PDB file of N, CA and C in Angstrom:
ATOM      1  N   UNK A   1      80.151  70.022  43.477  1.00  0.00           N
ATOM      2  CA  UNK A   1      80.005  69.327  44.932  1.00  0.00           C
ATOM      3  C   UNK A   1      78.671  70.653  45.210  1.00  0.00           C
ATOM      4  N   UNK A   2      77.794  70.238  45.972  1.00  0.00           N
ATOM      5  CA  UNK A   2      76.008  70.655  46.434  1.00  0.00           C
ATOM      6  C   UNK A   2      76.848  71.751  47.414  1.00  0.00           C
ATOM      7  N   UNK A   3      75.935  72.492  47.104  1.00  0.00           N
ATOM      8  CA  UNK A   3      76.323  73.564  48.730  1.00  0.00           C
ATOM      9  C   UNK A   3      75.754  73.281  49.869  1.00  0.00           C
ATOM     10  N   UNK A   4      76.351  73.326  51.163  1.00  0.00           N
ATOM     11  CA  UNK A   4      75.808  73.099  52.050  1.00  0.00           C
ATOM     12  C   UNK A   4      74.525  73.037  52.683  1.00  0.00           C
ATOM     13  N   UNK A   5      73.550  72.340  54.181  1.00  0.00           N
ATOM     14  CA  UNK A   5      72.496  72.662  54.292  1.00  0.00           C
ATOM     15  C   UNK A   5      72.403  74.341  54.069  1.00  0.00           C
ATOM     16  N   UNK A   6      71.481  74.645  54.262  1.00  0.00           N
ATOM     17  CA  UNK A   6      70.878  75.707  55.498  1.00  0.00           C
ATOM     18  C   UNK A   6      71.487  76.099  56.587  1.00  0.00           C
ATOM     19  N   UNK A   7      71.648  76.924  56.823  1.00  0.00           N
ATOM     20  CA  UNK A   7      72.092  77.087  59.048  1.00  0.00           C
ATOM     21  C   UNK A   7      73.332  76.115  59.022  1.00  0.00           C
ATOM     22  N   UNK A   8      74.271  75.700  57.869  1.00  0.00           N
ATOM     23  CA  UNK A   8      75.522  75.278  57.865  1.00  0.00           C
ATOM     24  C   UNK A   8      76.238  76.224  57.621  1.00  0.00           C
ATOM     25  N   UNK A   9      77.706  75.857  58.218  1.00  0.00           N
ATOM     26  CA  UNK A   9      78.907  76.828  57.305  1.00  0.00           C
ATOM     27  C   UNK A   9      79.418  75.839  56.640  1.00  0.00           C
ATOM     28  N   UNK A  10      80.441  76.027  55.831  1.00  0.00           N
ATOM     29  CA  UNK A  10      81.114  75.309  55.224  1.00  0.00           C
ATOM     30  C   UNK A  10      82.915  75.614  55.539  1.00  0.00           C
ATOM     31  N   UNK A  11      83.540  74.326  55.414  1.00  0.00           N
ATOM     32  CA  UNK A  11      84.469  73.771  55.620  1.00  0.00           C
ATOM     33  C   UNK A  11      84.420  72.987  57.258  1.00  0.00           C
ATOM     34  N   UNK A  12      85.514  72.283  57.359  1.00  0.00           N
ATOM     35  CA  UNK A  12      85.327  71.173  58.242  1.00  0.00           C
ATOM     36  C   UNK A  12      84.692  71.725  59.863  1.00  0.00           C
ATOM     37  N   UNK A  13      84.551  70.449  59.968  1.00  0.00           N
ATOM     38  CA  UNK A  13      83.380  70.828  61.506  1.00  0.00           C
ATOM     39  C   UNK A  13      83.948  71.162  62.336  1.00  0.00           C
ATOM     40  N   UNK A  14      83.731  71.449  63.710  1.00  0.00           N
ATOM     41  CA  UNK A  14      84.010  72.590  64.782  1.00  0.00           C
ATOM     42  C   UNK A  14      85.068  71.445  65.488  1.00  0.00           C
ATOM     43  N   UNK A  15      86.351  71.404  66.326  1.00  0.00           N
ATOM     44  CA  UNK A  15      86.826  70.165  67.012  1.00  0.00           C
ATOM     45  C   UNK A  15      85.998  70.188  68.248  1.00  0.00           C
ATOM     46  N   UNK A  16      85.597  68.769  68.984  1.00  0.00           N
ATOM     47  CA  UNK A  16      85.092  68.928  69.954  1.00  0.00           C
ATOM     48  C   UNK A  16      85.781  69.181  71.367  1.00  0.00           C
ATOM     49  N   UNK A  17      87.384  68.937  70.715  1.00  0.00           N
ATOM     50  CA  UNK A  17      88.271  68.863  72.236  1.00  0.00           C
ATOM     51  C   UNK A  17      89.984  69.109  71.559  1.00  0.00           C
ATOM     52  N   UNK A  18      90.312  69.260  72.426  1.00  0.00           N
ATOM     53  CA  UNK A  18      91.680  69.682  71.593  1.00  0.00           C
ATOM     54  C   UNK A  18      93.112  68.937  72.413  1.00  0.00           C
ATOM     55  N   UNK A  19      93.470  67.935  71.794  1.00  0.00           N
ATOM     56  CA  UNK A  19      94.679  67.422  72.867  1.00  0.00           C
ATOM     57  C   UNK A  19      95.280  68.148  73.798  1.00  0.00           C
ATOM     58  N   UNK A  20      95.102  67.112  74.822  1.00  0.00           N
ATOM     59  CA  UNK A  20      95.803  68.120  76.034  1.00  0.00           C
ATOM     60  C   UNK A  20      97.444  68.326  75.972  1.00  0.00           C
ATOM     61  N   UNK A  21      97.474  68.380  74.706  1.00  0.00           N
ATOM     62  CA  UNK A  21      99.896  68.658  74.721  1.00  0.00           C
ATOM     63  C   UNK A  21      99.041  69.961  74.228  1.00  0.00           C
ATOM     64  N   UNK A  22      98.356  70.227  73.805  1.00  0.00           N
ATOM     65  CA  UNK A  22      98.633  71.846  72.945  1.00  0.00           C
ATOM     66  C   UNK A  22      97.828  72.753  74.285  1.00  0.00           C
ATOM     67  N   UNK A  23      98.685  73.797  74.588  1.00  0.00           N
ATOM     68  CA  UNK A  23      98.297  75.211  75.011  1.00  0.00           C
ATOM     69  C   UNK A  23      98.124  76.244  74.525  1.00  0.00           C
ATOM     70  N   UNK A  24      96.907  76.630  75.203  1.00  0.00           N
ATOM     71  CA  UNK A  24      96.670  78.148  74.609  1.00  0.00           C
ATOM     72  C   UNK A  24      97.195  79.349  75.351  1.00  0.00           C
ATOM     73  N   UNK A  25      98.118  80.510  74.879  1.00  0.00           N
ATOM     74  CA  UNK A  25      98.816  81.154  75.930  1.00  0.00           C
ATOM     75  C   UNK A  25      96.840  82.657  75.860  1.00  0.00           C
ATOM     76  N   UNK A  26      96.997  83.327  76.641  1.00  0.00           N
ATOM     77  CA  UNK A  26      96.334  84.121  77.014  1.00  0.00           C
ATOM     78  C   UNK A  26      96.297  85.178  76.270  1.00  0.00           C
ATOM     79  N   UNK A  27      97.623  85.516  76.687  1.00  0.00           N
ATOM     80  CA  UNK A  27      97.588  86.979  75.367  1.00  0.00           C
ATOM     81  C   UNK A  27      99.029  87.420  75.889  1.00  0.00           C
ATOM     82  N   UNK A  28      99.638  88.582  75.314  1.00  0.00           N
ATOM     83  CA  UNK A  28     100.617  89.175  76.321  1.00  0.00           C
ATOM     84  C   UNK A  28     101.150  88.592  77.483  1.00  0.00           C
ATOM     85  N   UNK A  29     102.060  87.704  77.499  1.00  0.00           N
ATOM     86  CA  UNK A  29     102.505  87.820  79.430  1.00  0.00           C
ATOM     87  C   UNK A  29     103.187  88.897  79.535  1.00  0.00           C
ATOM     88  N   UNK A  30     102.485  88.960  81.091  1.00  0.00           N
ATOM     89  CA  UNK A  30     103.251  90.324  82.120  1.00  0.00           C
ATOM     90  C   UNK A  30     105.169  89.634  82.328  1.00  0.00           C
ATOM     91  N   UNK A  31     105.205  91.016  83.053  1.00  0.00           N
ATOM     92  CA  UNK A  31     106.926  90.661  83.593  1.00  0.00           C
ATOM     93  C   UNK A  31     107.143  89.611  84.039  1.00  0.00           C
ATOM     94  N   UNK A  32     108.306  88.724  83.963  1.00  0.00           N
ATOM     95  CA  UNK A  32     108.484  88.005  84.508  1.00  0.00           C
ATOM     96  C   UNK A  32     107.266  86.673  84.700  1.00  0.00           C
ATOM     97  N   UNK A  33     106.151  86.765  83.592  1.00  0.00           N
ATOM     98  CA  UNK A  33     104.642  85.781  84.145  1.00  0.00           C
ATOM     99  C   UNK A  33     104.634  85.463  82.711  1.00  0.00           C
ATOM    100  N   UNK A  34     104.095  84.025  82.376  1.00  0.00           N
ATOM    101  CA  UNK A  34     104.046  83.659  80.746  1.00  0.00           C
ATOM    102  C   UNK A  34     103.186  82.867  81.018  1.00  0.00           C
ATOM    103  N   UNK A  35     101.571  82.447  81.315  1.00  0.00           N
ATOM    104  CA  UNK A  35     100.376  81.940  81.913  1.00  0.00           C
ATOM    105  C   UNK A  35      99.720  81.043  80.634  1.00  0.00           C
ATOM    106  N   UNK A  36      99.504  80.161  80.262  1.00  0.00           N
ATOM    107  CA  UNK A  36      99.032  79.302  79.403  1.00  0.00           C
ATOM    108  C   UNK A  36      97.680  78.373  80.070  1.00  0.00           C
ATOM    109  N   UNK A  37      96.974  77.425  79.128  1.00  0.00           N
ATOM    110  CA  UNK A  37      95.769  76.876  79.514  1.00  0.00           C
ATOM    111  C   UNK A  37      96.520  75.798  79.076  1.00  0.00           C
ATOM    112  N   UNK A  38      96.075  74.696  80.021  1.00  0.00           N
ATOM    113  CA  UNK A  38      95.995  73.157  79.995  1.00  0.00           C
ATOM    114  C   UNK A  38      95.092  72.057  80.076  1.00  0.00           C
ATOM    115  N   UNK A  39      94.648  71.313  78.554  1.00  0.00           N
ATOM    116  CA  UNK A  39      93.975  70.709  79.031  1.00  0.00           C
ATOM    117  C   UNK A  39      94.048  68.876  79.750  1.00  0.00           C
ATOM    118  N   UNK A  40      93.268  68.714  80.782  1.00  0.00           N
ATOM    119  CA  UNK A  40      93.027  67.753  81.524  1.00  0.00           C
ATOM    120  C   UNK A  40      91.650  66.523  81.482  1.00  0.00           C
ATOM    121  N   UNK A  41      91.599  66.173  80.700  1.00  0.00           N
ATOM    122  CA  UNK A  41      90.642  65.467  80.036  1.00  0.00           C
ATOM    123  C   UNK A  41      89.859  66.277  79.888  1.00  0.00           C
ATOM    124  N   UNK A  42      88.942  66.554  80.278  1.00  0.00           N
ATOM    125  CA  UNK A  42      87.450  67.186  80.065  1.00  0.00           C
ATOM    126  C   UNK A  42      87.359  68.377  80.733  1.00  0.00           C
ATOM    127  N   UNK A  43      88.106  69.032  81.636  1.00  0.00           N
ATOM    128  CA  UNK A  43      88.928  69.746  82.486  1.00  0.00           C
ATOM    129  C   UNK A  43      89.955  70.987  81.776  1.00  0.00           C
ATOM    130  N   UNK A  44      90.326  72.432  82.304  1.00  0.00           N
ATOM    131  CA  UNK A  44      90.887  72.889  80.697  1.00  0.00           C
ATOM    132  C   UNK A  44      91.714  74.046  82.347  1.00  0.00           C
ATOM    133  N   UNK A  45      92.450  73.981  82.643  1.00  0.00           N
ATOM    134  CA  UNK A  45      93.462  75.074  83.400  1.00  0.00           C
ATOM    135  C   UNK A  45      94.279  76.070  83.024  1.00  0.00           C
ATOM    136  N   UNK A  46      94.022  77.274  84.298  1.00  0.00           N
ATOM    137  CA  UNK A  46      95.667  77.758  84.029  1.00  0.00           C
ATOM    138  C   UNK A  46      96.521  77.574  84.563  1.00  0.00           C
ATOM    139  N   UNK A  47      98.265  77.634  83.875  1.00  0.00           N
ATOM    140  CA  UNK A  47      99.185  77.533  84.880  1.00  0.00           C
ATOM    141  C   UNK A  47     100.383  79.397  84.458  1.00  0.00           C
ATOM    142  N   UNK A  48     101.000  79.234  85.016  1.00  0.00           N
ATOM    143  CA  UNK A  48     101.981  80.220  85.061  1.00  0.00           C
ATOM    144  C   UNK A  48     103.611  79.832  85.335  1.00  0.00           C
ATOM    145  N   UNK A  49     104.372  80.281  84.962  1.00  0.00           N
ATOM    146  CA  UNK A  49     105.938  79.452  85.014  1.00  0.00           C
ATOM    147  C   UNK A  49     106.566  80.479  86.342  1.00  0.00           C
ATOM    148  N   UNK A  50     105.551  81.127  87.151  1.00  0.00           N
ATOM    149  CA  UNK A  50     105.705  81.664  88.641  1.00  0.00           C
ATOM    150  C   UNK A  50     105.279  80.248  89.624  1.00  0.00           C
ATOM    151  N   UNK A  51     104.616  79.129  89.164  1.00  0.00           N
ATOM    152  CA  UNK A  51     104.395  78.612  89.884  1.00  0.00           C
ATOM    153  C   UNK A  51     102.670  78.520  90.069  1.00  0.00           C
ATOM    154  N   UNK A  52     102.020  79.286  90.052  1.00  0.00           N
ATOM    155  CA  UNK A  52     100.584  79.524  89.878  1.00  0.00           C
ATOM    156  C   UNK A  52      99.658  78.733  88.943  1.00  0.00           C
ATOM    157  N   UNK A  53      98.398  78.071  89.373  1.00  0.00           N
ATOM    158  CA  UNK A  53      97.904  77.042  89.198  1.00  0.00           C
ATOM    159  C   UNK A  53      96.304  77.908  89.099  1.00  0.00           C
ATOM    160  N   UNK A  54      95.879  78.105  88.224  1.00  0.00           N
ATOM    161  CA  UNK A  54      94.042  78.385  88.041  1.00  0.00           C
ATOM    162  C   UNK A  54      93.170  77.298  88.679  1.00  0.00           C
ATOM    163  N   UNK A  55      91.932  77.072  88.725  1.00  0.00           N
ATOM    164  CA  UNK A  55      91.227  76.058  89.433  1.00  0.00           C
ATOM    165  C   UNK A  55      91.086  74.988  88.165  1.00  0.00           C
ATOM    166  N   UNK A  56      90.401  74.551  87.834  1.00  0.00           N
ATOM    167  CA  UNK A  56      89.870  73.457  86.835  1.00  0.00           C
ATOM    168  C   UNK A  56      88.872  73.827  86.625  1.00  0.00           C
ATOM    169  N   UNK A  57      88.376  74.347  84.959  1.00  0.00           N
ATOM    170  CA  UNK A  57      87.384  74.323  84.631  1.00  0.00           C
ATOM    171  C   UNK A  57      86.853  73.192  83.420  1.00  0.00           C
ATOM    172  N   UNK A  58      85.367  73.603  83.839  1.00  0.00           N
ATOM    173  CA  UNK A  58      85.339  72.868  81.799  1.00  0.00           C
ATOM    174  C   UNK A  58      84.834  74.368  81.064  1.00  0.00           C
ATOM    175  N   UNK A  59      85.095  75.049  81.356  1.00  0.00           N
ATOM    176  CA  UNK A  59      84.894  76.239  80.455  1.00  0.00           C
ATOM    177  C   UNK A  59      86.416  76.840  80.022  1.00  0.00           C
ATOM    178  N   UNK A  60      86.877  76.642  78.635  1.00  0.00           N
ATOM    179  CA  UNK A  60      88.105  76.489  78.488  1.00  0.00           C
ATOM    180  C   UNK A  60      88.439  78.541  78.140  1.00  0.00           C
ATOM    181  N   UNK A  61      87.236  78.761  77.975  1.00  0.00           N
ATOM    182  CA  UNK A  61      87.175  80.389  78.095  1.00  0.00           C
ATOM    183  C   UNK A  61      87.206  81.405  79.744  1.00  0.00           C
ATOM    184  N   UNK A  62      86.632  80.273  80.580  1.00  0.00           N
ATOM    185  CA  UNK A  62      87.085  80.733  82.245  1.00  0.00           C
ATOM    186  C   UNK A  62      88.114  80.552  82.042  1.00  0.00           C
ATOM    187  N   UNK A  63      89.183  79.253  81.618  1.00  0.00           N
ATOM    188  CA  UNK A  63      90.695  79.275  82.277  1.00  0.00           C
ATOM    189  C   UNK A  63      91.508  80.075  81.872  1.00  0.00           C
ATOM    190  N   UNK A  64      91.317  80.627  80.730  1.00  0.00           N
ATOM    191  CA  UNK A  64      92.068  81.457  80.116  1.00  0.00           C
ATOM    192  C   UNK A  64      91.667  83.366  80.973  1.00  0.00           C
ATOM    193  N   UNK A  65      90.296  83.517  80.644  1.00  0.00           N
ATOM    194  CA  UNK A  65      89.900  84.201  81.955  1.00  0.00           C
ATOM    195  C   UNK A  65      90.947  84.667  83.005  1.00  0.00           C
ATOM    196  N   UNK A  66      90.751  83.053  84.202  1.00  0.00           N
ATOM    197  CA  UNK A  66      91.926  82.780  84.933  1.00  0.00           C
ATOM    198  C   UNK A  66      93.439  83.383  84.950  1.00  0.00           C
ATOM    199  N   UNK A  67      93.564  83.546  83.486  1.00  0.00           N
ATOM    200  CA  UNK A  67      94.555  83.549  83.638  1.00  0.00           C
ATOM    201  C   UNK A  67      95.863  84.794  83.143  1.00  0.00           C
ATOM    202  N   UNK A  68      94.420  85.058  82.235  1.00  0.00           N
ATOM    203  CA  UNK A  68      94.424  87.082  82.130  1.00  0.00           C
ATOM    204  C   UNK A  68      94.325  87.856  83.544  1.00  0.00           C
ATOM    205  N   UNK A  69      93.860  86.837  84.131  1.00  0.00           N
ATOM    206  CA  UNK A  69      93.379  87.921  85.705  1.00  0.00           C
ATOM    207  C   UNK A  69      94.493  87.411  86.671  1.00  0.00           C
ATOM    208  N   UNK A  70      95.200  86.576  86.491  1.00  0.00           N
ATOM    209  CA  UNK A  70      96.756  86.327  86.969  1.00  0.00           C
ATOM    210  C   UNK A  70      97.642  87.335  86.816  1.00  0.00           C
ATOM    211  N   UNK A  71      97.620  87.362  85.260  1.00  0.00           N
ATOM    212  CA  UNK A  71      98.679  88.631  84.324  1.00  0.00           C
ATOM    213  C   UNK A  71      98.594  89.875  84.308  1.00  0.00           C
ATOM    214  N   UNK A  72      97.128  90.028  84.901  1.00  0.00           N
ATOM    215  CA  UNK A  72      97.267  91.693  85.329  1.00  0.00           C
ATOM    216  C   UNK A  72      97.217  92.126  86.571  1.00  0.00           C
ATOM    217  N   UNK A  73      97.487  91.028  87.754  1.00  0.00           N
ATOM    218  CA  UNK A  73      98.160  91.161  88.932  1.00  0.00           C
ATOM    219  C   UNK A  73      99.378  91.370  89.498  1.00  0.00           C
ATOM    220  N   UNK A  74      99.946  92.917  89.829  1.00  0.00           N
ATOM    221  CA  UNK A  74     101.419  92.369  90.115  1.00  0.00           C
ATOM    222  C   UNK A  74     102.038  90.984  90.886  1.00  0.00           C
TER     223      UNK A  74
END
């Protein structure tokens, strides 16, 4: 097998988008809260078990930040 061309990493190609059914926990949950991110089409939003929902974002990273900020707020 030939080595990959210069500038590319070996292995499978990165996923372009994750299935909507996949949720990502933003980190350890605060007391009574458990936030995850949910994908809806090209948008991602954070939701919490307390009923809070963040704004829809195109950036998954920003949605995770929204969730982490919510968990950090008492």
